[in-house]
XYZ file of C-alpha atoms in Angstrom:
704
model
C 0.000 0.000 0.000
C 2.939 2.344 0.674
C 3.998 1.789 -2.960
C 0.530 2.837 -4.117
C 0.607 5.965 -1.964
C 4.030 6.850 -3.360
C 2.803 6.437 -6.959
C -0.292 8.472 -6.156
C 1.806 11.285 -4.711
C 4.074 11.272 -7.762
C 1.061 11.440 -10.096
C -0.513 14.339 -8.188
C 2.772 16.248 -8.098
C 3.254 15.774 -11.836
C -0.322 16.867 -12.554
C 0.022 20.087 -10.559
C 3.185 21.069 -12.458
C 1.647 20.356 -15.854
C -1.692 22.033 -15.160
C 0.043 25.327 -14.452
C 1.391 25.446 -18.019
C -1.826 24.389 -19.781
C -3.965 26.539 -22.027
C -7.800 26.741 -21.939
C -9.821 23.689 -23.016
C -11.216 23.443 -26.521
C -12.808 20.368 -28.139
C -12.367 19.430 -31.775
C -15.735 18.571 -33.396
C -16.600 14.924 -34.050
C -16.479 13.748 -37.652
C -20.045 12.365 -37.832
C -22.979 11.017 -35.792
C -21.299 7.623 -35.412
C -18.016 8.945 -34.024
C -16.985 9.207 -30.397
C -13.956 10.113 -28.301
C -11.757 7.836 -26.208
C -9.156 8.886 -23.678
C -5.788 7.149 -24.111
C -4.294 6.589 -20.687
C -0.595 7.389 -20.091
C 1.833 4.492 -20.145
C 4.232 6.090 -17.659
C 4.430 8.919 -15.159
C 4.619 12.371 -16.685
C 2.820 11.461 -19.915
C -0.439 13.127 -20.789
C -3.788 11.520 -21.510
C -4.728 11.852 -25.173
C -8.282 12.454 -26.394
C -8.751 10.696 -29.741
C -11.655 10.241 -32.174
C -12.850 6.864 -33.456
C -15.807 5.420 -35.375
C -18.010 3.400 -33.047
C -17.601 0.276 -35.146
C -13.835 0.621 -35.629
C -12.119 1.471 -32.368
C -9.540 -0.090 -30.017
C -10.540 -2.037 -26.900
C -11.598 0.307 -24.128
C -12.951 0.578 -20.592
C -16.167 2.500 -19.884
C -16.282 4.449 -16.621
C -19.378 4.706 -14.420
C -19.254 7.319 -11.638
C -21.174 10.142 -9.990
C -20.794 13.698 -11.210
C -21.599 15.075 -7.784
C -20.298 14.011 -4.382
C -19.631 10.245 -4.109
C -21.209 10.104 -0.634
C -24.704 11.175 0.419
C -23.406 13.263 3.311
C -23.259 17.003 3.935
C -19.488 16.836 4.279
C -19.095 15.131 0.918
C -21.473 17.575 -0.747
C -19.458 20.536 0.572
C -16.202 18.965 -0.621
C -17.367 17.967 -4.116
C -20.463 19.743 -5.397
C -19.675 22.673 -7.692
C -15.964 21.992 -7.171
C -14.151 21.539 -10.457
C -11.057 19.511 -11.125
C -8.883 19.610 -14.218
C -7.628 16.887 -16.514
C -4.458 17.554 -18.458
C -5.322 16.264 -21.945
C -3.524 16.153 -25.257
C -5.819 16.937 -28.209
C -3.989 16.440 -31.461
C -0.603 18.078 -30.932
C -1.874 20.634 -28.457
C -1.978 20.043 -24.698
C -5.000 21.576 -22.968
C -6.839 21.571 -19.673
C -10.384 20.206 -19.728
C -12.394 21.111 -16.625
C -14.130 18.104 -15.093
C -15.910 17.344 -11.848
C -13.731 16.689 -8.830
C -15.196 13.189 -8.675
C -14.104 12.370 -12.249
C -10.690 13.908 -11.641
C -10.170 11.612 -8.626
C -11.484 8.589 -10.529
C -9.028 9.057 -13.407
C -6.162 9.664 -11.002
C -6.935 6.500 -9.026
C -7.449 4.355 -12.141
C -4.172 5.477 -13.687
C -2.348 4.806 -10.420
C -3.923 1.355 -10.069
C -2.807 0.526 -13.613
C 0.741 1.558 -12.881
C 0.744 -0.586 -9.715
C -0.752 -3.651 -11.400
C -3.986 -3.587 -9.373
C -6.091 -3.001 -12.491
C -5.475 -4.687 -15.815
C -7.574 -2.748 -18.283
C -7.177 -1.574 -21.910
C -5.170 1.529 -22.798
C -8.297 3.518 -23.643
C -11.135 4.654 -21.407
C -14.473 6.366 -22.046
C -16.018 8.780 -19.511
C -18.958 10.978 -20.452
C -17.725 14.006 -18.485
C -14.604 14.248 -20.619
C -15.377 12.371 -23.861
C -18.577 14.348 -24.555
C -18.420 18.112 -24.884
C -20.943 18.886 -22.157
C -21.217 22.522 -23.246
C -22.453 21.535 -26.700
C -26.161 20.630 -26.392
C -26.379 19.342 -29.970
C -23.428 17.000 -29.401
C -24.975 15.747 -26.148
C -28.241 14.956 -27.937
C -26.314 12.937 -30.543
C -24.042 11.140 -28.082
C -26.632 10.235 -25.403
C -28.477 7.710 -27.636
C -25.109 6.102 -28.407
C -24.298 5.400 -24.772
C -26.062 2.050 -24.826
C -23.793 0.971 -27.666
C -20.734 2.451 -25.966
C -21.297 0.496 -22.740
C -22.373 -2.626 -24.584
C -19.164 -2.690 -26.680
C -16.689 -1.920 -23.902
C -14.227 -4.560 -22.729
C -14.847 -3.752 -19.036
C -17.065 -1.311 -17.149
C -15.369 0.296 -14.148
C -17.584 1.582 -11.333
C -15.932 4.332 -9.282
C -17.497 4.671 -5.818
C -15.046 7.314 -4.607
C -11.839 7.299 -2.599
C -13.589 7.117 0.789
C -13.495 3.532 2.108
C -15.692 4.014 5.184
C -17.603 0.771 5.992
C -15.887 -1.092 3.142
C -14.230 -3.670 5.418
C -17.513 -4.562 7.141
C -19.332 -4.594 3.800
C -16.868 -7.056 2.281
C -16.818 -9.200 5.441
C -20.527 -9.993 4.917
C -19.666 -11.209 1.430
C -16.743 -13.278 2.719
C -19.060 -14.998 5.239
C -21.945 -15.693 2.880
C -20.148 -16.682 -0.317
C -19.247 -20.246 0.864
C -22.943 -20.871 1.663
C -23.991 -19.443 -1.697
C -21.590 -21.781 -3.491
C -22.869 -24.799 -1.521
C -26.459 -23.798 -2.203
C -25.901 -24.432 -5.878
C -24.211 -27.810 -5.265
C -26.490 -30.819 -5.955
C -27.321 -32.995 -2.912
C -25.780 -30.446 -0.538
C -27.393 -30.385 2.913
C -26.902 -26.633 3.085
C -28.281 -26.341 -0.428
C -31.512 -28.045 0.615
C -31.986 -25.445 3.360
C -31.111 -22.348 1.396
C -32.662 -23.198 -1.964
C -36.055 -22.554 -0.368
C -37.316 -19.965 2.120
C -34.919 -19.628 5.041
C -34.564 -17.616 8.228
C -31.830 -15.916 10.200
C -31.761 -18.937 12.538
C -30.953 -21.176 9.549
C -28.134 -18.843 8.531
C -26.602 -18.653 12.009
C -26.770 -22.437 12.305
C -24.928 -22.884 8.997
C -22.271 -20.355 10.022
C -21.854 -21.862 13.472
C -22.779 -18.590 15.150
C -24.231 -15.146 14.667
C -22.850 -12.394 12.438
C -21.372 -9.364 14.155
C -24.124 -6.677 14.176
C -21.451 -4.104 13.312
C -20.866 -5.908 10.009
C -24.592 -5.756 9.175
C -24.567 -2.063 10.053
C -21.592 -1.472 7.766
C -23.306 -3.462 4.990
C -26.385 -1.251 5.179
C -24.461 1.992 5.584
C -22.154 1.247 2.651
C -25.123 1.112 0.294
C -26.906 3.901 2.095
C -24.114 6.464 1.770
C -22.865 5.782 -1.794
C -24.641 8.042 -4.253
C -23.673 5.867 -7.222
C -26.114 3.096 -6.320
C -29.142 5.360 -6.748
C -28.113 7.038 -10.043
C -30.406 6.590 -13.027
C -27.659 6.300 -15.626
C -25.919 3.398 -13.873
C -28.721 1.088 -14.998
C -27.388 0.829 -18.547
C -23.800 1.230 -17.357
C -24.104 -2.053 -15.420
C -26.745 -3.905 -17.407
C -25.078 -3.733 -20.838
C -21.344 -4.516 -20.299
C -20.229 -8.143 -20.127
C -17.948 -7.517 -17.132
C -18.188 -4.925 -14.368
C -15.511 -4.157 -11.764
C -16.108 -1.907 -8.763
C -13.342 0.375 -7.475
C -13.505 1.975 -4.022
C -10.313 3.764 -3.080
C -7.748 1.246 -4.299
C -9.892 -1.834 -3.523
C -11.477 -3.676 -6.444
C -14.185 -6.362 -6.524
C -16.567 -7.767 -9.115
C -20.205 -6.843 -9.565
C -21.134 -10.528 -9.427
C -20.071 -10.658 -5.764
C -22.554 -8.067 -4.579
C -25.269 -9.343 -6.903
C -24.954 -12.917 -5.583
C -25.168 -11.819 -1.939
C -28.078 -9.487 -2.596
C -29.980 -12.239 -4.415
C -29.259 -14.625 -1.541
C -30.575 -12.219 1.114
C -33.650 -11.466 -0.976
C -34.722 -15.099 -0.596
C -34.743 -14.852 3.184
C -37.993 -14.966 5.126
C -36.235 -13.629 8.221
C -37.705 -10.534 9.805
C -34.217 -9.336 10.718
C -32.857 -9.666 7.182
C -35.993 -8.292 5.517
C -35.708 -5.140 7.652
C -32.130 -4.186 6.812
C -33.227 -0.687 5.828
C -31.552 2.355 4.401
C -32.157 5.497 6.427
C -32.081 7.736 3.369
C -34.416 5.671 1.190
C -36.481 3.573 3.614
C -35.825 0.591 1.344
C -33.855 -2.629 1.777
C -30.087 -2.053 1.687
C -28.856 -2.554 -1.859
C -32.316 -2.497 -3.442
C -30.678 -0.700 -6.379
C -28.440 -3.729 -6.970
C -31.556 -5.878 -7.256
C -33.056 -3.362 -9.712
C -29.970 -3.353 -11.927
C -29.531 -7.125 -11.669
C -33.107 -7.708 -12.840
C -32.475 -5.404 -15.789
C -29.165 -7.131 -16.552
C -30.851 -10.556 -16.480
C -33.676 -9.195 -18.646
C -31.177 -7.962 -21.234
C -29.297 -11.280 -21.133
C -32.515 -13.117 -22.014
C -33.227 -10.644 -24.819
C -29.760 -11.187 -26.268
C -30.301 -14.940 -26.186
C -33.593 -14.491 -27.988
C -32.665 -11.990 -30.706
C -32.377 -14.728 -33.321
C -36.102 -15.376 -32.908
C -38.553 -13.105 -34.696
C -40.539 -12.644 -31.479
C -37.790 -12.857 -28.812
C -38.351 -16.562 -28.143
C -38.534 -17.315 -24.416
C -39.238 -13.645 -23.615
C -42.337 -13.473 -25.786
C -44.826 -14.777 -23.168
C -43.797 -12.140 -20.607
C -43.899 -9.230 -23.080
C -47.103 -10.429 -24.704
C -48.962 -11.095 -21.444
C -48.080 -7.718 -19.955
C -48.645 -5.505 -22.984
C -50.566 -7.498 -25.599
C -47.670 -7.066 -28.035
C -47.527 -9.510 -30.968
C -45.486 -7.879 -33.766
C -41.749 -7.219 -33.566
C -42.280 -3.445 -33.399
C -44.817 -3.850 -30.596
C -42.482 -6.200 -28.723
C -39.661 -3.665 -29.042
C -41.833 -1.030 -27.425
C -42.898 -3.522 -24.768
C -39.186 -3.778 -23.921
C -38.979 0.023 -23.733
C -41.919 0.033 -21.316
C -40.275 -2.685 -19.193
C -37.031 -0.693 -19.030
C -38.796 2.535 -18.082
C -40.724 0.787 -15.328
C -37.807 -1.186 -13.925
C -35.471 1.777 -13.322
C -37.882 4.482 -12.175
C -36.832 4.088 -8.534
C -33.350 5.371 -9.430
C -32.430 9.063 -9.202
C -31.477 11.505 -11.927
C -30.502 15.155 -11.867
C -32.792 15.904 -14.800
C -36.235 14.325 -15.175
C -35.589 13.908 -18.902
C -33.014 11.246 -18.083
C -35.671 8.937 -16.600
C -36.571 8.416 -20.284
C -33.336 9.218 -22.099
C -31.371 6.974 -19.716
C -32.969 3.825 -21.137
C -33.048 4.796 -24.810
C -29.508 3.536 -25.274
C -30.578 0.140 -23.944
C -33.632 0.155 -26.193
C -31.769 1.026 -29.395
C -28.900 -1.377 -28.689
C -30.813 -4.522 -27.735
C -33.791 -3.970 -30.037
C -31.857 -2.709 -33.046
C -34.580 -0.145 -33.701
C -34.114 3.556 -34.339
C -35.420 5.849 -31.622
C -38.755 7.394 -32.534
C -38.756 11.151 -33.108
C -41.312 11.506 -30.284
C -38.711 10.540 -27.683
C -35.437 11.459 -29.354
C -33.298 13.258 -26.725
C -33.998 16.971 -26.709
C -33.032 18.809 -23.529
C -34.787 21.932 -24.752
C -38.105 20.231 -23.988
C -39.565 20.387 -20.497
C -39.865 17.239 -18.378
C -43.639 17.437 -18.805
C -43.322 17.490 -22.600
C -40.953 14.509 -22.578
C -43.265 12.408 -20.376
C -46.332 13.214 -22.503
C -44.409 12.199 -25.616
C -43.315 8.822 -24.243
C -46.871 8.097 -23.026
C -48.226 8.911 -26.493
C -45.638 6.635 -28.097
C -46.505 3.671 -25.857
C -50.249 4.211 -26.299
C -49.752 4.298 -30.051
C -47.567 1.207 -30.275
C -48.867 -1.160 -27.566
C -52.229 -2.930 -27.912
C -53.479 -2.779 -24.336
C -53.424 0.170 -21.953
C -50.509 -1.036 -19.799
C -48.938 2.426 -19.706
C -51.879 3.587 -17.547
C -50.908 0.977 -14.961
C -47.582 2.798 -14.647
C -49.342 5.934 -13.391
C -48.410 6.347 -9.738
C -50.741 7.366 -6.939
C -51.345 11.131 -6.923
C -49.671 11.378 -3.500
C -46.392 10.314 -5.143
C -46.534 12.626 -8.176
C -43.966 15.418 -8.304
C -44.503 17.270 -11.587
C -47.234 19.892 -11.495
C -49.529 20.237 -14.492
C -48.868 16.749 -15.848
C -52.018 15.132 -17.332
C -53.425 12.565 -14.895
C -53.075 9.717 -17.461
C -49.328 10.316 -17.999
C -46.842 8.552 -15.665
C -44.611 10.930 -13.726
C -41.291 9.162 -14.241
C -39.589 11.501 -11.744
C -41.589 9.768 -9.021
C -39.343 7.055 -7.581
C -42.232 4.779 -6.688
C -41.518 1.225 -5.623
C -44.944 -0.403 -5.527
C -45.452 -3.214 -8.018
C -47.804 -2.562 -10.923
C -50.788 -4.827 -11.497
C -49.366 -5.493 -14.958
C -46.226 -7.027 -13.440
C -48.078 -9.005 -10.750
C -51.253 -10.310 -12.385
C -50.300 -11.001 -15.991
C -51.324 -13.267 -17.665
C -54.128 -14.192 -15.280
C -56.202 -11.033 -15.838
C -58.079 -9.850 -18.917
C -61.016 -7.873 -17.584
C -62.347 -6.800 -20.998
C -61.641 -10.148 -22.728
C -59.679 -8.538 -25.541
C -58.203 -10.819 -28.230
C -54.484 -10.794 -29.069
C -53.294 -7.561 -30.652
C -56.604 -5.757 -30.136
C -56.481 -1.987 -29.664
C -59.622 -0.315 -28.445
C -60.622 3.198 -29.445
C -58.080 5.775 -28.345
C -57.461 9.310 -29.455
C -55.007 11.915 -28.198
C -55.945 15.563 -28.394
C -53.644 18.191 -26.888
C -53.059 16.971 -23.320
C -56.192 14.789 -23.216
C -56.681 11.086 -23.855
C -60.036 9.848 -25.206
C -61.013 6.196 -24.668
C -64.116 4.024 -24.913
C -65.410 2.525 -21.672
C -68.323 1.823 -19.365
C -69.127 2.716 -15.742
C -69.369 -0.444 -13.597
C -69.576 0.661 -9.942
C -68.549 3.324 -7.411
C -66.474 3.346 -4.237
C -68.660 3.149 -1.112
C -66.067 2.778 1.658
C -62.355 2.115 2.034
C -60.106 0.861 4.813
C -57.137 2.416 6.538
C -53.995 1.940 4.490
C -51.474 -0.542 5.903
C -48.091 0.863 6.808
C -45.774 0.612 3.821
C -43.991 -2.721 3.764
C -40.789 -0.856 2.943
C -40.340 1.022 6.197
C -39.724 0.157 9.826
C -38.985 -3.008 11.772
C -41.484 -5.746 12.537
C -42.436 -4.294 15.932
C -43.242 -0.847 14.563
C -44.990 -2.329 11.534
C -47.248 -4.376 13.825
C -48.938 -1.109 14.885
C -49.846 -0.171 11.321
C -50.886 -3.731 10.521
C -53.172 -3.892 13.581
C -54.890 -0.659 12.522
C -55.345 -1.755 8.887
C -56.624 -5.225 9.877
C -59.214 -3.785 12.249
C -60.294 -1.362 9.535
C -60.569 -4.219 7.027
C -62.801 -6.221 9.400
C -65.061 -3.178 9.819
C -65.155 -2.659 6.048
C -66.524 -6.163 5.599
C -69.034 -5.880 8.473
C -70.342 -2.350 7.852
C -72.070 -3.208 4.593
C -73.172 -6.107 2.447
C -70.345 -7.939 0.673
C -71.426 -9.675 -2.519
C -70.185 -13.245 -2.751
C -67.771 -13.969 -5.583
C -67.701 -17.481 -7.014
C -69.447 -18.794 -3.903
C -66.718 -17.601 -1.521
C -67.392 -16.521 2.065
C -66.536 -12.952 3.066
C -63.573 -14.201 5.144
C -62.112 -15.945 2.098
C -62.766 -12.968 -0.170
C -60.917 -10.704 2.287
C -57.670 -12.663 2.430
C -57.795 -13.368 -1.304
C -58.232 -9.652 -1.996
C -55.324 -8.815 0.328
C -53.026 -10.879 -1.914
C -54.884 -10.083 -5.170
C -55.666 -13.814 -5.386
C -52.021 -14.449 -6.248
C -49.733 -17.337 -5.400
C -45.966 -17.572 -5.058
C -43.267 -20.165 -4.557
C -43.908 -19.798 -0.816
C -47.704 -19.575 -0.779
C -50.309 -21.503 -2.750
C -53.999 -20.810 -2.350
C -54.859 -23.977 -0.361
C -52.449 -22.991 2.451
C -52.962 -19.223 2.182
C -56.045 -19.342 4.444
C -53.953 -20.909 7.223
C -51.154 -18.432 6.611
C -53.670 -15.586 6.882
C -54.638 -16.833 10.340
C -50.936 -17.065 11.260
C -50.460 -13.520 9.939
C -53.235 -12.148 12.140
C -52.269 -14.131 15.239
C -48.546 -13.440 14.957
C -49.151 -9.716 14.437
C -51.394 -9.542 17.504
C -48.847 -11.532 19.509
C -45.947 -9.275 18.537
C -47.987 -6.205 19.348
C -49.081 -7.560 22.741
C -45.559 -8.680 23.636
C -44.204 -5.165 22.999
C -47.084 -2.808 23.825
C -49.356 -4.831 26.078
C -53.102 -5.429 25.852
C -53.989 -1.764 25.315
C -57.193 -0.382 23.771
C -55.933 -0.806 20.187
C -55.113 -4.457 20.800
C -58.352 -5.191 22.655
C -60.581 -3.446 20.109
C -58.883 -5.179 17.185
C -59.192 -8.586 18.861
C -62.902 -8.047 19.535
C -63.522 -6.968 15.933
C -61.633 -10.011 14.679
C -63.666 -12.364 16.879
C -66.952 -10.788 15.765
C -65.953 -10.967 12.086
C -64.890 -14.605 12.409
C -68.105 -15.510 14.210
C -70.107 -14.067 11.315
C -68.125 -16.320 8.959
C -68.220 -19.452 11.146
C -64.454 -19.269 11.571
C -62.915 -20.551 14.782
C -61.546 -17.454 16.492
C -58.111 -17.360 18.145
C -58.647 -16.975 21.865
C -56.728 -14.737 24.197
C -54.931 -17.886 25.414
C -53.608 -18.713 21.934
C -52.382 -15.171 21.348
C -50.748 -15.132 24.790
C -49.103 -18.451 23.927
C -47.627 -16.998 20.733
C -46.567 -13.878 22.605
C -44.720 -16.072 25.108
C -42.797 -17.633 22.212
C -41.392 -14.200 21.433
C -40.753 -13.294 25.071
C -39.278 -16.552 26.383
C -38.107 -18.266 23.171
C -40.008 -21.463 24.097
C -41.495 -23.957 21.656
C -39.035 -22.854 18.981
C -40.293 -25.271 16.313
C -43.916 -24.136 16.706
C -42.860 -20.506 16.689
C -40.882 -20.939 13.472
C -43.835 -22.588 11.692
C -46.083 -19.683 12.655
C -43.439 -17.092 11.831
C -42.731 -18.534 8.375
C -46.430 -18.655 7.543
C -46.918 -15.123 8.835
C -43.977 -13.749 6.872
C -44.885 -15.621 3.684
C -48.406 -14.171 3.708
C -47.101 -10.752 4.737
C -44.622 -10.653 1.867
C -47.262 -11.682 -0.665
C -49.751 -9.150 0.678
C -47.149 -6.428 1.061
C -46.257 -6.645 -2.624
C -49.760 -5.530 -3.635
C -50.811 -3.294 -0.735
C -47.962 -0.784 -0.868
C -49.668 2.517 -1.738
C -52.977 0.709 -2.143
C -55.954 0.242 0.170
C -58.898 -2.122 0.501
C -62.303 -0.868 -0.591
C -65.934 -1.964 -0.856
C -68.138 -0.786 -3.706
C -71.811 0.213 -3.650
C -72.645 -3.190 -5.115
C -70.666 -4.944 -2.367
C -67.523 -5.922 -4.272
C -64.114 -5.969 -2.551
C -60.935 -4.734 -4.156
C -57.591 -2.977 -3.891
C -57.119 0.502 -5.298
C -54.972 3.648 -5.183
C -54.127 5.188 -1.833
C -55.682 8.521 -2.854
C -59.128 7.119 -3.727
C -62.235 8.959 -2.507
C -65.793 7.919 -1.840
C -67.879 7.915 -5.053
C -64.833 7.575 -7.315
C -65.966 5.573 -10.342
C -64.846 2.111 -11.471
C -64.663 1.915 -15.267
C -63.787 -0.829 -17.706
C -62.053 0.553 -20.793
C -62.143 -1.133 -24.164
C -58.842 -2.959 -24.620
C -57.811 -2.820 -20.947
C -56.813 -5.860 -18.920
C -57.654 -4.143 -15.606
C -60.417 -1.864 -14.321
C -59.537 1.792 -13.790
C -60.621 4.295 -11.157
C -61.756 7.679 -12.476
C -62.850 10.861 -10.708
C -65.527 13.087 -12.230
C -64.891 16.747 -13.004
C -67.366 19.630 -13.462
C -67.157 19.030 -17.225
C -69.542 16.385 -18.572
C -67.708 13.266 -19.761
C -64.321 14.524 -18.555
C -62.482 12.689 -15.787
C -59.249 12.616 -13.824
C -57.415 9.304 -13.942
C -56.815 7.956 -10.400
C -55.251 4.531 -11.036
C -55.802 0.873 -11.833
C -57.682 -1.597 -9.608
C -57.853 -5.159 -8.479
C -61.571 -6.014 -8.223
C -61.966 -9.434 -6.656
C -63.877 -11.897 -8.828
C -64.073 -9.460 -11.752
C -60.695 -9.681 -13.467
C -61.589 -12.079 -16.296
C -64.634 -10.793 -18.121
C -67.140 -10.911 -15.238
C -67.701 -7.145 -15.515
C -69.136 -7.653 -19.005
C -71.832 -10.130 -17.989
C -74.494 -7.458 -17.415
C -74.196 -5.966 -20.897
C -71.588 -3.363 -19.932
C -69.979 -3.397 -23.369
C -73.256 -2.158 -24.879
C -72.974 0.916 -22.632
C -69.433 1.832 -23.699
C -69.028 5.503 -24.635
C -66.278 8.064 -25.201
C -64.496 9.157 -22.020
C -62.006 12.027 -21.862
C -59.093 11.893 -19.400
C -57.267 15.106 -18.664
């Protein structure tokens, strides 16, 4: 390490001497729209970097750099040290040596990378690409030409280097978690391995500690969370394509290097845990699981890998069922735009400095993997407002995709950030994390029974969208919203769950609930809470038992931590009354006290683990659909799940060509509505809404 520090000092000293003699920066224009610049790294101390031009399809091997323009850490100290602080890179352009101003973060990244090359820590090609220096950022026209090429640039690079900054705080603890878990991950994938049998299915923290022969130091878990929490890079929008497209990705933090596959494998492993403790490793800044961005980028990377495997097929082979079921796409052009919609949806939780980049940041992926030119509607143009860009992409997807899946991407109004955006246009600046009905219920739902490739009536006029549809029902009452499944530990979440459960029982008892397919109200409630879905952990025959575990465990946790207060007592009484009305055997105070004792005294461990696994399995399945949604009952007695911001008398409509019902809110103008969101309406997701002649009552509806 002393050798590295010496090299670093020599490089900095050389840079300072050379910068003093440099003249102002000036870029030479690129030859054509398929040209780009690469930075040739020095081969020895004292040499300058050289900025050279190449055709995209005829260039030397190169590394592509991924980094943050602003401060590497999400701390006030880092912001003060980096933001609006410029560095300088001493660059040779042609025969003239010039200074190109760059961000301090990029300046440090280049310095560290060059030093690591000299010391043999990094073995990378002689050329590197970094947007802050290889694109003339002052030339808007050049930026608009180069941005769509970035997908190709990252896809063609030999290696992608991720620069997390020179600060190594929490790095040792972060890597220690990987060192501990990697042997288990390797054994999990070994056939006939005893450990593999445990960890290939749902597992708990107790299983993990048993396999390790002891617990993991809490300080290591803290460092693991804080490492993700404080690194700005993980939440950047542009990193999605910068990780998803290259074949190999190496992470550099200070002078430590490690592969992307390491953090992806550990994140995937922890995601499979049912443990309360592991599920609640939360980031303070985001209120989401530590490293959730890694999961986002990994899903996109896997998605792209499948697409690449399927490009020889006219309809993307193995990917066709997913794209077709979610969007109705059948032709190659439609499937391409289905991929664009998937990319837009998958990365919207990431951050960008400019809202435009929530769209422009995936266009490179789209053009590279689909081989299709970018439509003029969404071609990068930073002179447009964010609102104009989002309206354009919504129009494109409505024009190209058969069903109305883009409307399912509209977030709840409480999460919208852009003012003046039409209610039917997704606000891509909103970093929502709730799952869309399109992603969860396809292909099981087709509310309007549309045939393949069918596009109902749709017309776009100014900022309005005109569709054909029919009014089915109205909202009569809705329950308290459950606490978001993203935030808080299990004890704190038990409060919100108790409140929402009691409210749900009242919802079902306060008015008549219409039976669906002969189901009792009790069964309709738990089925609605999971949108009648199954998973690898829960199938419908056992879900009823798991629902009982979920209720009992939640009450037990609450009682063990807060006592039998009024909230607990009132909820228990409402539960017992609701179960009596449904001829369900009610859990007695003794049973709940018994489960509470399991948590307090750690007795009957086996019984406690069975209950806990069932509780968590149901909670995870329910939590996926209830984030930013609430239970409701309609005037006709139907149960469902809808947007958090719903109001009494909001209208449930079925639109021609839609796979899901939509919730609309009337305006003073006749036939004009505000779009509120999509719905799960229990027992009415596969054509049942049409049985009363609703299609005959379809008429034009204007959304503004």
